JSON list of C-alpha atoms in Angstrom, two decimals:
[
{"chain": "A", "resi": 1, "resn": "MET", "atom": "CA", "xyz": [17.84, 6.89, -16.77]},
{"chain": "A", "resi": 2, "resn": "ALA", "atom": "CA", "xyz": [17.81, 8.91, -13.49]},
{"chain": "A", "resi": 3, "resn": "HIS", "atom": "CA", "xyz": [16.68, 7.60, -10.23]},
{"chain": "A", "resi": 4, "resn": "ILE", "atom": "CA", "xyz": [12.86, 7.49, -9.79]},
{"chain": "A", "resi": 5, "resn": "GLU", "atom": "CA", "xyz": [12.22, 9.59, -6.54]},
{"chain": "A", "resi": 6, "resn": "GLY", "atom": "CA", "xyz": [8.69, 8.50, -5.87]},
{"chain": "A", "resi": 7, "resn": "ASN", "atom": "CA", "xyz": [6.37, 9.79, -3.13]},
{"chain": "A", "resi": 8, "resn": "THR", "atom": "CA", "xyz": [4.68, 6.37, -2.72]},
{"chain": "A", "resi": 9, "resn": "LYS", "atom": "CA", "xyz": [5.89, 3.21, -0.94]},
{"chain": "A", "resi": 10, "resn": "ALA", "atom": "CA", "xyz": [4.47, -0.06, -2.14]},
{"chain": "A", "resi": 11, "resn": "TRP", "atom": "CA", "xyz": [4.94, -3.44, -0.68]},
{"chain": "A", "resi": 12, "resn": "VAL", "atom": "CA", "xyz": [5.18, -6.28, -3.14]},
{"chain": "A", "resi": 13, "resn": "GLN", "atom": "CA", "xyz": [3.61, -9.30, -1.47]},
{"chain": "A", "resi": 14, "resn": "VAL", "atom": "CA", "xyz": [4.06, -12.98, -2.38]},
{"chain": "A", "resi": 15, "resn": "LYS", "atom": "CA", "xyz": [1.50, -15.70, -2.05]},
{"chain": "A", "resi": 16, "resn": "SER", "atom": "CA", "xyz": [2.07, -19.08, -0.29]},
{"chain": "A", "resi": 17, "resn": "VAL", "atom": "CA", "xyz": [-0.26, -21.71, 0.58]},
{"chain": "A", "resi": 18, "resn": "GLU", "atom": "CA", "xyz": [-0.21, -23.00, 4.22]},
{"chain": "A", "resi": 19, "resn": "PRO", "atom": "CA", "xyz": [-2.67, -25.20, 5.98]},
{"chain": "A", "resi": 20, "resn": "ASP", "atom": "CA", "xyz": [-5.09, -23.48, 8.45]},
{"chain": "A", "resi": 21, "resn": "GLU", "atom": "CA", "xyz": [-6.26, -24.87, 11.82]},
{"chain": "A", "resi": 22, "resn": "TYR", "atom": "CA", "xyz": [-8.49, -27.41, 9.93]},
{"chain": "A", "resi": 23, "resn": "GLN", "atom": "CA", "xyz": [-5.58, -28.42, 7.66]},
{"chain": "A", "resi": 24, "resn": "MET", "atom": "CA", "xyz": [-7.27, -26.73, 4.67]},
{"chain": "A", "resi": 25, "resn": "ASP", "atom": "CA", "xyz": [-4.93, -24.89, 2.24]},
{"chain": "A", "resi": 26, "resn": "LYS", "atom": "CA", "xyz": [-5.21, -21.31, 2.80]},
{"chain": "A", "resi": 27, "resn": "ALA", "atom": "CA", "xyz": [-3.46, -18.35, 0.86]},
{"chain": "A", "resi": 28, "resn": "VAL", "atom": "CA", "xyz": [-0.95, -16.42, 3.08]},
{"chain": "A", "resi": 29, "resn": "TRP", "atom": "CA", "xyz": [0.63, -13.02, 1.80]},
{"chain": "A", "resi": 30, "resn": "LYS", "atom": "CA", "xyz": [3.96, -12.07, 2.97]},
{"chain": "A", "resi": 31, "resn": "ASN", "atom": "CA", "xyz": [6.18, -9.12, 2.06]},
{"chain": "A", "resi": 32, "resn": "ALA", "atom": "CA", "xyz": [8.43, -10.21, -0.81]},
{"chain": "A", "resi": 33, "resn": "PHE", "atom": "CA", "xyz": [11.35, -7.70, -0.07]},
{"chain": "A", "resi": 34, "resn": "PRO", "atom": "CA", "xyz": [12.51, -6.28, 3.33]},
{"chain": "A", "resi": 35, "resn": "GLU", "atom": "CA", "xyz": [12.07, -2.74, 2.06]},
{"chain": "A", "resi": 36, "resn": "PRO", "atom": "CA", "xyz": [8.89, -1.37, -0.09]},
{"chain": "A", "resi": 37, "resn": "LEU", "atom": "CA", "xyz": [9.33, -0.26, -3.49]},
{"chain": "A", "resi": 38, "resn": "CYS", "atom": "CA", "xyz": [9.55, 3.65, -3.72]},
{"chain": "A", "resi": 39, "resn": "GLY", "atom": "CA", "xyz": [7.84, 4.93, -6.81]},
{"chain": "A", "resi": 40, "resn": "VAL", "atom": "CA", "xyz": [4.91, 6.88, -8.25]},
{"chain": "A", "resi": 41, "resn": "LEU", "atom": "CA", "xyz": [1.36, 5.61, -8.53]},
{"chain": "A", "resi": 42, "resn": "ASP", "atom": "CA", "xyz": [-0.75, 7.02, -11.31]},
{"chain": "A", "resi": 43, "resn": "LEU", "atom": "CA", "xyz": [-4.28, 6.35, -12.66]},
{"chain": "A", "resi": 44, "resn": "THR", "atom": "CA", "xyz": [-4.18, 5.20, -16.18]},
{"chain": "A", "resi": 45, "resn": "GLY", "atom": "CA", "xyz": [-6.45, 6.96, -18.79]},
{"chain": "A", "resi": 46, "resn": "ALA", "atom": "CA", "xyz": [-8.87, 5.10, -21.11]},
{"chain": "A", "resi": 47, "resn": "ASP", "atom": "CA", "xyz": [-7.15, 6.45, -24.17]},
{"chain": "A", "resi": 48, "resn": "VAL", "atom": "CA", "xyz": [-3.88, 5.30, -23.03]},
{"chain": "A", "resi": 49, "resn": "SER", "atom": "CA", "xyz": [-4.96, 1.72, -22.15]},
{"chain": "A", "resi": 50, "resn": "GLN", "atom": "CA", "xyz": [-6.70, 1.31, -25.51]},
{"chain": "A", "resi": 51, "resn": "LEU", "atom": "CA", "xyz": [-3.28, 1.55, -27.24]},
{"chain": "A", "resi": 52, "resn": "MET", "atom": "CA", "xyz": [-1.88, -1.33, -25.07]},
{"chain": "A", "resi": 53, "resn": "MET", "atom": "CA", "xyz": [-2.39, -5.04, -25.30]},
{"chain": "A", "resi": 54, "resn": "LYS", "atom": "CA", "xyz": [-5.72, -6.56, -23.96]},
{"chain": "A", "resi": 55, "resn": "ARG", "atom": "CA", "xyz": [-4.36, -7.44, -20.51]},
{"chain": "A", "resi": 56, "resn": "VAL", "atom": "CA", "xyz": [-3.59, -3.93, -19.77]},
{"chain": "A", "resi": 57, "resn": "GLU", "atom": "CA", "xyz": [-6.80, -2.50, -20.93]},
{"chain": "A", "resi": 58, "resn": "ASP", "atom": "CA", "xyz": [-8.36, -3.15, -17.43]},
{"chain": "A", "resi": 59, "resn": "ALA", "atom": "CA", "xyz": [-5.56, -1.58, -15.58]},
{"chain": "A", "resi": 60, "resn": "ASP", "atom": "CA", "xyz": [-6.68, 1.08, -13.14]},
{"chain": "A", "resi": 61, "resn": "TYR", "atom": "CA", "xyz": [-3.20, 2.02, -12.10]},
{"chain": "A", "resi": 62, "resn": "ILE", "atom": "CA", "xyz": [0.38, 2.12, -13.06]},
{"chain": "A", "resi": 63, "resn": "PHE", "atom": "CA", "xyz": [3.17, 2.14, -10.52]},
{"chain": "A", "resi": 64, "resn": "LEU", "atom": "CA", "xyz": [6.70, 3.49, -11.76]},
{"chain": "A", "resi": 65, "resn": "CYS", "atom": "CA", "xyz": [9.65, 2.61, -9.87]},
{"chain": "A", "resi": 66, "resn": "ASP", "atom": "CA", "xyz": [13.44, 1.94, -10.20]},
{"chain": "A", "resi": 67, "resn": "TYR", "atom": "CA", "xyz": [14.28, -1.57, -11.43]},
{"chain": "A", "resi": 68, "resn": "ARG", "atom": "CA", "xyz": [14.75, -4.52, -9.28]},
{"chain": "A", "resi": 69, "resn": "GLU", "atom": "CA", "xyz": [14.99, -8.15, -9.95]},
{"chain": "A", "resi": 70, "resn": "LEU", "atom": "CA", "xyz": [11.49, -9.64, -9.30]},
{"chain": "A", "resi": 71, "resn": "LYS", "atom": "CA", "xyz": [12.49, -12.81, -7.28]},
{"chain": "A", "resi": 72, "resn": "ALA", "atom": "CA", "xyz": [11.46, -13.62, -3.71]},
{"chain": "A", "resi": 73, "resn": "GLU", "atom": "CA", "xyz": [11.94, -16.72, -1.64]},
{"chain": "A", "resi": 74, "resn": "GLY", "atom": "CA", "xyz": [13.76, -18.22, -4.68]},
{"chain": "A", "resi": 75, "resn": "LYS", "atom": "CA", "xyz": [10.83, -17.85, -7.07]},
{"chain": "A", "resi": 76, "resn": "LYS", "atom": "CA", "xyz": [10.15, -15.22, -9.81]},
{"chain": "A", "resi": 77, "resn": "LEU", "atom": "CA", "xyz": [7.31, -12.89, -9.10]},
{"chain": "A", "resi": 78, "resn": "ASN", "atom": "CA", "xyz": [4.39, -13.02, -11.63]},
{"chain": "A", "resi": 79, "resn": "THR", "atom": "CA", "xyz": [0.87, -11.88, -11.82]},
{"chain": "A", "resi": 80, "resn": "GLU", "atom": "CA", "xyz": [-0.42, -15.21, -10.19]},
{"chain": "A", "resi": 81, "resn": "ASN", "atom": "CA", "xyz": [1.78, -15.31, -7.14]},
{"chain": "A", "resi": 82, "resn": "SER", "atom": "CA", "xyz": [1.94, -11.65, -6.17]},
{"chain": "A", "resi": 83, "resn": "ARG", "atom": "CA", "xyz": [0.22, -8.49, -5.44]},
{"chain": "A", "resi": 84, "resn": "MET", "atom": "CA", "xyz": [0.77, -4.97, -4.08]},
{"chain": "A", "resi": 85, "resn": "MET", "atom": "CA", "xyz": [-0.16, -3.17, -0.89]},
{"chain": "A", "resi": 86, "resn": "ILE", "atom": "CA", "xyz": [-0.14, 0.68, -1.15]},
{"chain": "A", "resi": 87, "resn": "ASP", "atom": "CA", "xyz": [-1.38, 2.80, 1.73]},
{"chain": "A", "resi": 88, "resn": "GLY", "atom": "CA", "xyz": [-3.31, -0.19, 3.17]},
{"chain": "A", "resi": 89, "resn": "GLU", "atom": "CA", "xyz": [-5.05, -0.97, -0.03]},
{"chain": "A", "resi": 90, "resn": "ILE", "atom": "CA", "xyz": [-4.61, -4.06, -2.10]},
{"chain": "A", "resi": 91, "resn": "TYR", "atom": "CA", "xyz": [-3.81, -4.08, -5.80]},
{"chain": "A", "resi": 92, "resn": "GLU", "atom": "CA", "xyz": [-3.83, -7.12, -8.19]},
{"chain": "A", "resi": 93, "resn": "VAL", "atom": "CA", "xyz": [-0.83, -7.10, -10.40]},
{"chain": "A", "resi": 94, "resn": "LEU", "atom": "CA", "xyz": [-1.79, -7.31, -14.10]},
{"chain": "A", "resi": 95, "resn": "LEU", "atom": "CA", "xyz": [1.58, -6.92, -15.59]},
{"chain": "A", "resi": 96, "resn": "TYR", "atom": "CA", "xyz": [5.27, -6.37, -14.53]},
{"chain": "A", "resi": 97, "resn": "ASP", "atom": "CA", "xyz": [6.93, -4.58, -17.29]},
{"chain": "A", "resi": 98, "resn": "ASP", "atom": "CA", "xyz": [10.62, -3.92, -17.66]},
{"chain": "A", "resi": 99, "resn": "PRO", "atom": "CA", "xyz": [10.48, -1.82, -20.89]},
{"chain": "A", "resi": 100, "resn": "MET", "atom": "CA", "xyz": [12.77, -3.00, -23.71]},
{"chain": "A", "resi": 101, "resn": "LEU", "atom": "CA", "xyz": [14.37, -5.20, -21.02]},
{"chain": "A", "resi": 102, "resn": "LEU", "atom": "CA", "xyz": [16.71, -2.30, -20.35]},
{"chain": "A", "resi": 103, "resn": "HIS", "atom": "CA", "xyz": [16.62, -2.84, -16.38]},
{"chain": "A", "resi": 104, "resn": "GLU", "atom": "CA", "xyz": [16.24, 0.83, -15.77]},
{"chain": "A", "resi": 105, "resn": "HIS", "atom": "CA", "xyz": [12.77, 0.99, -14.32]},
{"chain": "A", "resi": 106, "resn": "LEU", "atom": "CA", "xyz": [9.68, -1.00, -13.83]},
{"chain": "A", "resi": 107, "resn": "GLU", "atom": "CA", "xyz": [6.30, -0.18, -14.95]},
{"chain": "A", "resi": 108, "resn": "ILE", "atom": "CA", "xyz": [3.78, -2.38, -12.86]},
{"chain": "A", "resi": 109, "resn": "TYR", "atom": "CA", "xyz": [0.05, -2.24, -14.10]},
{"chain": "A", "resi": 110, "resn": "LEU", "atom": "CA", "xyz": [-2.31, -2.67, -11.32]},
{"chain": "A", "resi": 111, "resn": "LYS", "atom": "CA", "xyz": [-6.08, -3.24, -10.68]},
{"chain": "A", "resi": 112, "resn": "TYR", "atom": "CA", "xyz": [-7.49, -1.76, -7.43]},
{"chain": "A", "resi": 113, "resn": "VAL", "atom": "CA", "xyz": [-9.02, -4.74, -5.30]},
{"chain": "A", "resi": 114, "resn": "GLY", "atom": "CA", "xyz": [-9.76, -2.99, -1.95]},
{"chain": "A", "resi": 115, "resn": "GLY", "atom": "CA", "xyz": [-8.88, -2.68, 1.74]},
{"chain": "A", "resi": 116, "resn": "GLN", "atom": "CA", "xyz": [-7.19, -5.31, 3.88]},
{"chain": "A", "resi": 117, "resn": "ASP", "atom": "CA", "xyz": [-10.31, -6.69, 5.65]},
{"chain": "A", "resi": 118, "resn": "GLY", "atom": "CA", "xyz": [-11.64, -9.84, 4.05]},
{"chain": "A", "resi": 119, "resn": "HIS", "atom": "CA", "xyz": [-8.79, -10.16, 1.55]}
]
């Protein structure tokens, strides 16, 4: 497959839990990689999502980019410990898909969450 030359930069962020000033556990988001992923962000259509598995039916967007191993800080990234930041907006990751495990590109299904303030 050819290199995906996207027009969108997306930061994958990984969650860690750290104590706050009151020693209460607090989620802290850090960039998982030193460079953002470069790809294409597209809105998914209802007719497309109905053909996919239940978890993907709620996806608002799909981000397509070149393949890269999804590990940061020694742990595998998954839907529970990561999110994406695109143009200052936060997206929940619903599914990381490496189609047919060919390691050629990633399809990342996303749900729009909102802006940075309060998240």
